[in-house]
PDB file of C-alpha atoms in Angstrom:
ATOM      1  CA  LEU A   1     135.848 172.715  98.424  1.00  0.00           C
ATOM      2  CA  VAL A   2     135.219 169.166  99.158  1.00  0.00           C
ATOM      3  CA  PHE A   3     133.064 166.948  97.778  1.00  0.00           C
ATOM      4  CA  GLY A   4     131.763 163.640  97.802  1.00  0.00           C
ATOM      5  CA  VAL A   5     130.089 161.351  95.344  1.00  0.00           C
ATOM      6  CA  PHE A   6     128.697 157.880  96.007  1.00  0.00           C
ATOM      7  CA  HIS A   7     127.417 156.345  92.833  1.00  0.00           C
ATOM      8  CA  LEU A   8     124.323 154.224  94.353  1.00  0.00           C
ATOM      9  CA  GLY A   9     124.309 151.645  90.966  1.00  0.00           C
ATOM     10  CA  GLY A  10     121.796 153.858  88.180  1.00  0.00           C
ATOM     11  CA  TRP A  11     120.560 156.710  88.033  1.00  0.00           C
ATOM     12  CA  ASP A  12     121.195 157.273  92.346  1.00  0.00           C
ATOM     13  CA  PHE A  13     124.252 159.176  93.928  1.00  0.00           C
ATOM     14  CA  HIS A  14     124.752 161.046  96.983  1.00  0.00           C
ATOM     15  CA  CYS A  15     126.645 163.613  97.187  1.00  0.00           C
ATOM     16  CA  CYS A  16     128.135 166.401  99.661  1.00  0.00           C
ATOM     17  CA  ILE A  17     129.803 169.504  99.531  1.00  0.00           C
ATOM     18  CA  THR A  18     131.936 171.078 102.903  1.00  0.00           C
ATOM     19  CA  PRO A  19     134.297 173.701 102.839  1.00  0.00           C
ATOM     20  CA  PHE A  20     138.098 172.486 102.285  1.00  0.00           C
ATOM     21  CA  THR A  21     139.528 173.686 106.119  1.00  0.00           C
ATOM     22  CA  GLY A  22     142.547 171.757 105.573  1.00  0.00           C
ATOM     23  CA  ARG A  23     145.007 168.992 104.531  1.00  0.00           C
ATOM     24  CA  LEU A  24     144.527 167.561 107.453  1.00  0.00           C
ATOM     25  CA  ALA A  25     141.368 167.573 107.899  1.00  0.00           C
ATOM     26  CA  TYR A  26     140.661 166.159 104.177  1.00  0.00           C
ATOM     27  CA  SER A  27     143.000 163.361 104.447  1.00  0.00           C
ATOM     28  CA  GLU A  28     140.969 162.134 107.984  1.00  0.00           C
ATOM     29  CA  ALA A  29     137.966 162.405 106.194  1.00  0.00           C
ATOM     30  CA  LYS A  30     139.377 160.652 103.522  1.00  0.00           C
ATOM     31  CA  SER A  31     140.555 157.853 105.888  1.00  0.00           C
ATOM     32  CA  GLN A  32     137.444 157.574 107.278  1.00  0.00           C
ATOM     33  CA  LEU A  33     135.388 157.458 104.019  1.00  0.00           C
ATOM     34  CA  ILE A  34     137.327 154.508 102.843  1.00  0.00           C
ATOM     35  CA  GLU A  35     137.133 152.424 105.790  1.00  0.00           C
ATOM     36  CA  VAL A  36     133.418 152.479 105.170  1.00  0.00           C
ATOM     37  CA  PHE A  37     132.755 152.426 101.945  1.00  0.00           C
ATOM     38  CA  ASN A  38     135.067 149.211 102.121  1.00  0.00           C
ATOM     39  CA  THR A  39     132.243 147.740 104.515  1.00  0.00           C
ATOM     40  CA  ALA A  40     130.030 147.469 101.337  1.00  0.00           C
ATOM     41  CA  SER A  41     127.550 149.318 103.796  1.00  0.00           C
ATOM     42  CA  ILE A  42     125.061 151.801 101.926  1.00  0.00           C
ATOM     43  CA  ALA A  43     123.570 152.969 105.130  1.00  0.00           C
ATOM     44  CA  ARG A  44     126.617 153.069 106.838  1.00  0.00           C
ATOM     45  CA  MET A  45     128.103 154.965 103.599  1.00  0.00           C
ATOM     46  CA  ILE A  46     125.638 157.310 103.471  1.00  0.00           C
ATOM     47  CA  SER A  47     125.599 158.488 107.665  1.00  0.00           C
ATOM     48  CA  VAL A  48     129.434 158.841 107.514  1.00  0.00           C
ATOM     49  CA  MET A  49     129.122 160.765 104.668  1.00  0.00           C
ATOM     50  CA  ASN A  50     126.811 163.270 106.282  1.00  0.00           C
ATOM     51  CA  GLN A  51     128.832 162.740 109.552  1.00  0.00           C
ATOM     52  CA  VAL A  52     132.399 164.354 107.365  1.00  0.00           C
ATOM     53  CA  LEU A  53     130.559 166.306 104.867  1.00  0.00           C
ATOM     54  CA  GLY A  54     127.714 168.424 105.518  1.00  0.00           C
ATOM     55  CA  GLU A  55     123.796 166.824 106.039  1.00  0.00           C
ATOM     56  CA  GLN A  56     122.920 168.663 102.342  1.00  0.00           C
ATOM     57  CA  SER A  57     122.779 165.859 100.542  1.00  0.00           C
ATOM     58  CA  TYR A  58     121.980 166.184  96.463  1.00  0.00           C
ATOM     59  CA  SER A  59     121.811 164.196  93.050  1.00  0.00           C
ATOM     60  CA  LEU A  60     121.364 164.289  89.723  1.00  0.00           C
ATOM     61  CA  GLN A  61     118.397 166.356  89.974  1.00  0.00           C
ATOM     62  CA  ASP A  62     120.493 168.875  91.906  1.00  0.00           C
ATOM     63  CA  LEU A  63     122.777 169.482  88.797  1.00  0.00           C
ATOM     64  CA  PHE A  64     121.912 172.061  85.517  1.00  0.00           C
ATOM     65  CA  ALA A  65     120.514 170.253  83.110  1.00  0.00           C
ATOM     66  CA  GLU A  66     123.352 170.653  79.935  1.00  0.00           C
ATOM     67  CA  GLU A  67     125.300 168.753  82.966  1.00  0.00           C
ATOM     68  CA  ARG A  68     122.828 166.223  84.212  1.00  0.00           C
ATOM     69  CA  HIS A  69     121.650 165.065  80.501  1.00  0.00           C
ATOM     70  CA  ARG A  70     126.171 164.386  79.766  1.00  0.00           C
ATOM     71  CA  ILE A  71     126.085 162.238  82.519  1.00  0.00           C
ATOM     72  CA  MET A  72     123.409 160.304  82.022  1.00  0.00           C
ATOM     73  CA  ARG A  73     124.586 159.634  78.479  1.00  0.00           C
ATOM     74  CA  LEU A  74     127.905 158.640  80.137  1.00  0.00           C
ATOM     75  CA  LEU A  75     126.024 156.479  82.586  1.00  0.00           C
ATOM     76  CA  SER A  76     124.275 155.305  79.572  1.00  0.00           C
ATOM     77  CA  GLN A  77     127.031 153.960  77.625  1.00  0.00           C
ATOM     78  CA  LYS A  78     128.144 151.167  79.312  1.00  0.00           C
ATOM     79  CA  THR A  79     125.017 149.233  78.800  1.00  0.00           C
ATOM     80  CA  LEU A  80     124.543 150.635  75.351  1.00  0.00           C
ATOM     81  CA  THR A  81     127.642 148.995  74.708  1.00  0.00           C
ATOM     82  CA  ARG A  82     126.774 145.504  76.262  1.00  0.00           C
ATOM     83  CA  LEU A  83     123.737 145.314  74.429  1.00  0.00           C
ATOM     84  CA  ASP A  84     125.595 146.267  71.272  1.00  0.00           C
ATOM     85  CA  GLN A  85     127.350 143.089  71.585  1.00  0.00           C
ATOM     86  CA  LEU A  86     124.780 141.168  72.616  1.00  0.00           C
ATOM     87  CA  TYR A  87     122.673 142.092  69.478  1.00  0.00           C
ATOM     88  CA  SER A  88     125.751 141.730  67.509  1.00  0.00           C
ATOM     89  CA  GLN A  89     126.412 138.846  68.703  1.00  0.00           C
ATOM     90  CA  VAL A  90     122.560 136.915  68.666  1.00  0.00           C
ATOM     91  CA  TYR A  91     122.998 138.654  65.007  1.00  0.00           C
ATOM     92  CA  ARG A  92     125.563 136.653  64.100  1.00  0.00           C
ATOM     93  CA  ASP A  93     124.437 133.344  65.186  1.00  0.00           C
ATOM     94  CA  ASN A  94     121.114 133.438  63.513  1.00  0.00           C
ATOM     95  CA  TYR A  95     122.208 134.761  60.208  1.00  0.00           C
ATOM     96  CA  SER A  96     121.788 131.991  58.666  1.00  0.00           C
ATOM     97  CA  ILE A  97     118.263 131.879  59.648  1.00  0.00           C
ATOM     98  CA  LEU A  98     117.434 135.410  58.828  1.00  0.00           C
ATOM     99  CA  MET A  99     118.537 134.950  55.631  1.00  0.00           C
ATOM    100  CA  ALA A 100     116.161 131.651  54.731  1.00  0.00           C
ATOM    101  CA  PHE A 101     113.254 133.679  56.095  1.00  0.00           C
ATOM    102  CA  HIS A 102     113.929 136.488  54.300  1.00  0.00           C
ATOM    103  CA  ARG A 103     114.377 134.456  51.084  1.00  0.00           C
ATOM    104  CA  ASP A 104     111.672 132.469  51.210  1.00  0.00           C
ATOM    105  CA  GLN A 105     109.765 135.613  51.862  1.00  0.00           C
ATOM    106  CA  LEU A 106     108.194 134.171  54.989  1.00  0.00           C
ATOM    107  CA  GLU A 107     107.909 136.730  58.550  1.00  0.00           C
ATOM    108  CA  VAL A 108     110.801 137.323  60.321  1.00  0.00           C
ATOM    109  CA  PRO A 109     110.589 137.026  64.000  1.00  0.00           C
ATOM    110  CA  GLN A 110     110.768 140.415  65.373  1.00  0.00           C
ATOM    111  CA  GLU A 111     113.943 139.908  68.013  1.00  0.00           C
ATOM    112  CA  LEU A 112     115.632 138.504  64.618  1.00  0.00           C
ATOM    113  CA  GLN A 113     115.269 141.268  62.903  1.00  0.00           C
ATOM    114  CA  VAL A 114     115.699 143.894  65.535  1.00  0.00           C
ATOM    115  CA  ALA A 115     118.659 142.317  66.663  1.00  0.00           C
ATOM    116  CA  ALA A 116     120.165 142.968  62.618  1.00  0.00           C
ATOM    117  CA  GLU A 117     119.006 146.592  62.567  1.00  0.00           C
ATOM    118  CA  ILE A 118     120.625 147.041  65.669  1.00  0.00           C
ATOM    119  CA  ALA A 119     123.982 145.207  65.218  1.00  0.00           C
ATOM    120  CA  ILE A 120     123.895 146.269  61.241  1.00  0.00           C
ATOM    121  CA  GLY A 121     123.866 149.851  62.461  1.00  0.00           C
ATOM    122  CA  HIS A 122     126.186 149.946  65.101  1.00  0.00           C
ATOM    123  CA  ARG A 123     128.877 148.992  62.231  1.00  0.00           C
ATOM    124  CA  ILE A 124     127.748 152.021  60.285  1.00  0.00           C
ATOM    125  CA  VAL A 125     127.977 154.052  63.433  1.00  0.00           C
ATOM    126  CA  ALA A 126     131.717 152.566  64.080  1.00  0.00           C
ATOM    127  CA  LEU A 127     133.018 152.859  60.409  1.00  0.00           C
ATOM    128  CA  LEU A 128     131.704 156.560  60.018  1.00  0.00           C
ATOM    129  CA  ASN A 129     133.314 157.379  63.643  1.00  0.00           C
ATOM    130  CA  GLN A 130     136.581 156.035  61.827  1.00  0.00           C
ATOM    131  CA  LEU A 131     136.350 158.205  58.731  1.00  0.00           C
ATOM    132  CA  GLU A 132     135.920 161.704  60.361  1.00  0.00           C
ATOM    133  CA  ARG A 133     138.963 160.973  62.642  1.00  0.00           C
ATOM    134  CA  GLU A 134     140.979 160.020  59.504  1.00  0.00           C
ATOM    135  CA  VAL A 135     139.116 162.658  58.094  1.00  0.00           C
ATOM    136  CA  GLY A 136     139.676 165.285  60.604  1.00  0.00           C
ATOM    137  CA  ASP A 137     143.881 164.122  61.383  1.00  0.00           C
ATOM    138  CA  ASP A 138     145.974 167.255  60.926  1.00  0.00           C
ATOM    139  CA  SER A 139     148.565 164.812  59.029  1.00  0.00           C
ATOM    140  CA  VAL A 140     147.888 163.798  55.385  1.00  0.00           C
ATOM    141  CA  PRO A 141     144.522 161.465  55.056  1.00  0.00           C
ATOM    142  CA  ASP A 142     145.490 158.314  54.283  1.00  0.00           C
ATOM    143  CA  SER A 143     143.379 157.567  50.984  1.00  0.00           C
ATOM    144  CA  HIS A 144     143.360 153.995  51.026  1.00  0.00           C
ATOM    145  CA  THR A 145     141.726 153.725  54.518  1.00  0.00           C
ATOM    146  CA  ARG A 146     139.416 155.726  53.933  1.00  0.00           C
ATOM    147  CA  VAL A 147     138.384 153.990  50.036  1.00  0.00           C
ATOM    148  CA  THR A 148     138.521 150.992  52.412  1.00  0.00           C
ATOM    149  CA  VAL A 149     136.036 151.805  54.973  1.00  0.00           C
ATOM    150  CA  LEU A 150     133.724 153.448  52.289  1.00  0.00           C
ATOM    151  CA  ALA A 151     134.116 150.170  50.946  1.00  0.00           C
ATOM    152  CA  GLU A 152     132.334 148.665  53.894  1.00  0.00           C
ATOM    153  CA  LEU A 153     129.563 150.583  53.927  1.00  0.00           C
ATOM    154  CA  ASP A 154     129.075 150.021  50.688  1.00  0.00           C
ATOM    155  CA  ALA A 155     128.426 146.407  51.563  1.00  0.00           C
ATOM    156  CA  ILE A 156     127.227 146.851  54.891  1.00  0.00           C
ATOM    157  CA  ALA A 157     124.336 148.499  52.083  1.00  0.00           C
ATOM    158  CA  THR A 158     123.720 145.562  50.581  1.00  0.00           C
ATOM    159  CA  GLU A 159     123.279 143.633  53.920  1.00  0.00           C
ATOM    160  CA  ALA A 160     120.985 145.911  55.202  1.00  0.00           C
ATOM    161  CA  GLN A 161     118.819 146.390  51.908  1.00  0.00           C
ATOM    162  CA  GLN A 162     118.974 142.330  51.604  1.00  0.00           C
ATOM    163  CA  PHE A 163     117.383 142.244  55.532  1.00  0.00           C
ATOM    164  CA  HIS A 164     114.889 145.067  54.586  1.00  0.00           C
ATOM    165  CA  CYS A 165     116.165 147.183  57.716  1.00  0.00           C
ATOM    166  CA  ASN A 166     114.606 149.758  58.835  1.00  0.00           C
ATOM    167  CA  LEU A 167     117.753 151.953  60.153  1.00  0.00           C
ATOM    168  CA  ARG A 168     117.082 155.011  62.110  1.00  0.00           C
ATOM    169  CA  LEU A 169     120.741 156.665  62.940  1.00  0.00           C
ATOM    170  CA  PRO A 170     120.123 160.428  63.892  1.00  0.00           C
ATOM    171  CA  GLN A 171     124.287 160.582  64.995  1.00  0.00           C
ATOM    172  CA  ALA A 172     125.453 158.720  61.759  1.00  0.00           C
ATOM    173  CA  LYS A 173     122.965 161.842  59.391  1.00  0.00           C
ATOM    174  CA  GLN A 174     124.526 164.011  60.940  1.00  0.00           C
ATOM    175  CA  THR A 175     128.277 162.485  60.782  1.00  0.00           C
ATOM    176  CA  VAL A 176     128.390 162.053  57.105  1.00  0.00           C
ATOM    177  CA  GLU A 177     127.289 165.250  56.478  1.00  0.00           C
ATOM    178  CA  ASP A 178     129.867 166.758  58.147  1.00  0.00           C
ATOM    179  CA  LEU A 179     132.199 164.710  56.412  1.00  0.00           C
ATOM    180  CA  ILE A 180     131.053 166.151  53.288  1.00  0.00           C
ATOM    181  CA  LEU A 181     130.971 169.898  54.274  1.00  0.00           C
ATOM    182  CA  ARG A 182     134.290 169.489  55.916  1.00  0.00           C
ATOM    183  CA  THR A 183     136.145 168.056  52.881  1.00  0.00           C
ATOM    184  CA  LEU A 184     134.037 170.353  50.482  1.00  0.00           C
ATOM    185  CA  TRP A 185     135.952 173.317  52.708  1.00  0.00           C
ATOM    186  CA  GLN A 186     139.481 171.141  52.150  1.00  0.00           C
ATOM    187  CA  LEU A 187     139.436 171.081  48.942  1.00  0.00           C
ATOM    188  CA  LEU A 188     137.589 174.619  47.672  1.00  0.00           C
ATOM    189  CA  HIS A 189     139.806 177.056  49.878  1.00  0.00           C
ATOM    190  CA  ALA A 190     143.370 174.529  50.005  1.00  0.00           C
ATOM    191  CA  TYR A 191     143.295 173.377  46.622  1.00  0.00           C
ATOM    192  CA  ASN A 192     145.224 170.609  45.593  1.00  0.00           C
ATOM    193  CA  PRO A 193     145.485 169.679  42.098  1.00  0.00           C
ATOM    194  CA  ALA A 194     147.283 166.570  42.976  1.00  0.00           C
ATOM    195  CA  THR A 195     144.239 164.965  44.861  1.00  0.00           C
ATOM    196  CA  VAL A 196     141.465 167.284  44.293  1.00  0.00           C
ATOM    197  CA  THR A 197     140.662 164.001  41.121  1.00  0.00           C
ATOM    198  CA  ASP A 198     140.329 161.101  43.653  1.00  0.00           C
ATOM    199  CA  ASN A 199     138.701 163.283  46.782  1.00  0.00           C
ATOM    200  CA  LEU A 200     135.886 164.641  44.312  1.00  0.00           C
ATOM    201  CA  GLN A 201     135.367 160.924  43.626  1.00  0.00           C
ATOM    202  CA  TRP A 202     135.305 160.056  47.069  1.00  0.00           C
ATOM    203  CA  LEU A 203     133.163 162.323  48.351  1.00  0.00           C
ATOM    204  CA  GLN A 204     130.888 160.866  44.986  1.00  0.00           C
ATOM    205  CA  SER A 205     130.828 157.881  46.888  1.00  0.00           C
ATOM    206  CA  LEU A 206     130.634 159.156  50.245  1.00  0.00           C
ATOM    207  CA  ILE A 207     127.303 160.410  48.641  1.00  0.00           C
ATOM    208  CA  ALA A 208     126.151 157.605  46.987  1.00  0.00           C
ATOM    209  CA  VAL A 209     126.578 155.025  49.954  1.00  0.00           C
ATOM    210  CA  SER A 210     124.699 156.996  53.057  1.00  0.00           C
ATOM    211  CA  ASP A 211     121.814 157.187  49.874  1.00  0.00           C
ATOM    212  CA  ARG A 212     122.453 153.323  49.660  1.00  0.00           C
ATOM    213  CA  LEU A 213     122.589 153.141  53.299  1.00  0.00           C
ATOM    214  CA  ASN A 214     118.362 155.396  53.739  1.00  0.00           C
ATOM    215  CA  LEU A 215     120.649 158.163  55.167  1.00  0.00           C
ATOM    216  CA  ASP A 216     118.426 161.585  54.547  1.00  0.00           C
ATOM    217  CA  VAL A 217     121.443 163.089  54.071  1.00  0.00           C
ATOM    218  CA  LYS A 218     120.353 166.730  54.089  1.00  0.00           C
ATOM    219  CA  LEU A 219     122.902 168.511  51.623  1.00  0.00           C
ATOM    220  CA  ASP A 220     121.762 172.292  52.263  1.00  0.00           C
ATOM    221  CA  ARG A 221     125.078 173.677  53.836  1.00  0.00           C
ATOM    222  CA  ALA A 222     127.478 171.566  51.615  1.00  0.00           C
ATOM    223  CA  GLN A 223     125.150 173.850  48.698  1.00  0.00           C
ATOM    224  CA  GLU A 224     125.678 177.146  50.337  1.00  0.00           C
ATOM    225  CA  LEU A 225     129.489 176.615  50.980  1.00  0.00           C
ATOM    226  CA  TYR A 226     130.048 175.289  47.575  1.00  0.00           C
ATOM    227  CA  LEU A 227     127.789 178.273  45.600  1.00  0.00           C
ATOM    228  CA  GLN A 228     129.081 180.747  48.156  1.00  0.00           C
ATOM    229  CA  THR A 229     132.449 179.691  47.343  1.00  0.00           C
ATOM    230  CA  LEU A 230     132.239 179.918  43.542  1.00  0.00           C
ATOM    231  CA  ASN A 231     130.587 183.208  44.444  1.00  0.00           C
ATOM    232  CA  ASP A 232     133.146 184.949  46.139  1.00  0.00           C
ATOM    233  CA  LYS A 233     136.111 183.736  43.802  1.00  0.00           C
ATOM    234  CA  THR A 234     137.443 184.186  40.426  1.00  0.00           C
ATOM    235  CA  LEU A 235     138.218 180.376  38.509  1.00  0.00           C
ATOM    236  CA  PRO A 236     141.995 181.893  39.074  1.00  0.00           C
ATOM    237  CA  GLU A 237     141.864 182.322  42.672  1.00  0.00           C
ATOM    238  CA  LEU A 238     139.990 179.495  43.299  1.00  0.00           C
ATOM    239  CA  VAL A 239     142.353 176.717  41.743  1.00  0.00           C
ATOM    240  CA  GLY A 240     145.537 179.741  42.770  1.00  0.00           C
ATOM    241  CA  ASP A 241     146.720 179.457  38.889  1.00  0.00           C
ATOM    242  CA  ASN A 242     147.340 183.081  37.696  1.00  0.00           C
ATOM    243  CA  THR A 243     147.361 181.348  33.772  1.00  0.00           C
ATOM    244  CA  THR A 244     145.358 183.655  30.830  1.00  0.00           C
ATOM    245  CA  ASN A 245     146.001 180.716  28.460  1.00  0.00           C
ATOM    246  CA  TRP A 246     143.540 178.038  29.522  1.00  0.00           C
ATOM    247  CA  THR A 247     142.797 175.274  27.018  1.00  0.00           C
ATOM    248  CA  GLU A 248     140.446 172.046  27.093  1.00  0.00           C
ATOM    249  CA  THR A 249     142.794 170.494  27.550  1.00  0.00           C
ATOM    250  CA  HIS A 250     144.280 172.599  30.375  1.00  0.00           C
ATOM    251  CA  PRO A 251     145.525 170.538  34.247  1.00  0.00           C
ATOM    252  CA  THR A 252     143.499 173.698  35.491  1.00  0.00           C
ATOM    253  CA  ALA A 253     140.881 173.186  33.263  1.00  0.00           C
ATOM    254  CA  THR A 254     140.318 170.032  33.762  1.00  0.00           C
ATOM    255  CA  HIS A 255     140.046 169.504  37.334  1.00  0.00           C
ATOM    256  CA  LEU A 256     137.193 172.743  37.332  1.00  0.00           C
ATOM    257  CA  GLN A 257     135.010 170.241  34.860  1.00  0.00           C
ATOM    258  CA  HIS A 258     135.351 167.944  38.066  1.00  0.00           C
ATOM    259  CA  LEU A 259     134.367 170.538  40.841  1.00  0.00           C
ATOM    260  CA  VAL A 260     131.175 171.199  37.935  1.00  0.00           C
ATOM    261  CA  GLU A 261     130.837 167.034  37.724  1.00  0.00           C
ATOM    262  CA  PHE A 262     130.344 167.679  42.108  1.00  0.00           C
ATOM    263  CA  GLY A 263     127.904 170.570  41.959  1.00  0.00           C
ATOM    264  CA  ARG A 264     125.803 167.817  39.705  1.00  0.00           C
ATOM    265  CA  THR A 265     126.742 165.675  42.783  1.00  0.00           C
ATOM    266  CA  LEU A 266     125.478 167.995  45.045  1.00  0.00           C
ATOM    267  CA  LYS A 267     121.857 168.170  43.326  1.00  0.00           C
ATOM    268  CA  LEU A 268     122.651 171.328  42.164  1.00  0.00           C
ATOM    269  CA  ASP A 269     121.700 172.642  38.483  1.00  0.00           C
ATOM    270  CA  LEU A 270     124.153 173.195  36.828  1.00  0.00           C
TER     271      LEU A 270
END
């Protein structure tokens, strides 16, 4: 099959499909369409497409809903990126004015408040996406980078509270929930005494920061994984240590205490 797609702007597409009859016919049709396209005439372009590729035309509405929605999101992304940049610029340019309004407890102009919320939300999503890539990398995660990003998120949380931002970030909420679940799985199923303490502290910090950002993160999946793993494995199996002579000063016992502590961080009654 030979496909011809003409994007008219926005959601408007003119699409045609015709059987493939050979490379020569395909090359001729392609050359003809490119020549007409360079004339910048929409009417002529559509007319020649119908002549070369058939009278039957299609649009976004003819696609399955899932594929149509994917294309709609792709089309929106450029506009959304441009808007994010615009709002971020407005926020930066009027930062001191916003500070003055909030300091004197005056009603903030809606336009400035919206710019602040969108700009701050965009930074949060960008940093969480960076964390997601870091944790999802097959190589050894860079703990310094993860801690640095969390520190930036914590600073942004202070900024958001200072400007009384009402953040609605479902994407950020989902990303944090996935990060918690993925890191917890690694802790429980690939136990490493050398890194377990740092990773537990990092997860605790991540949950604390998400609370400060008011992301309404749900911990039910992490709680289920935590309890299921502890239920299925004996303690030596969990940490890969078959030593029977355990004491309170045994390194493994210390790490298990951290695991219990993190269970409490997951809001479990242990």
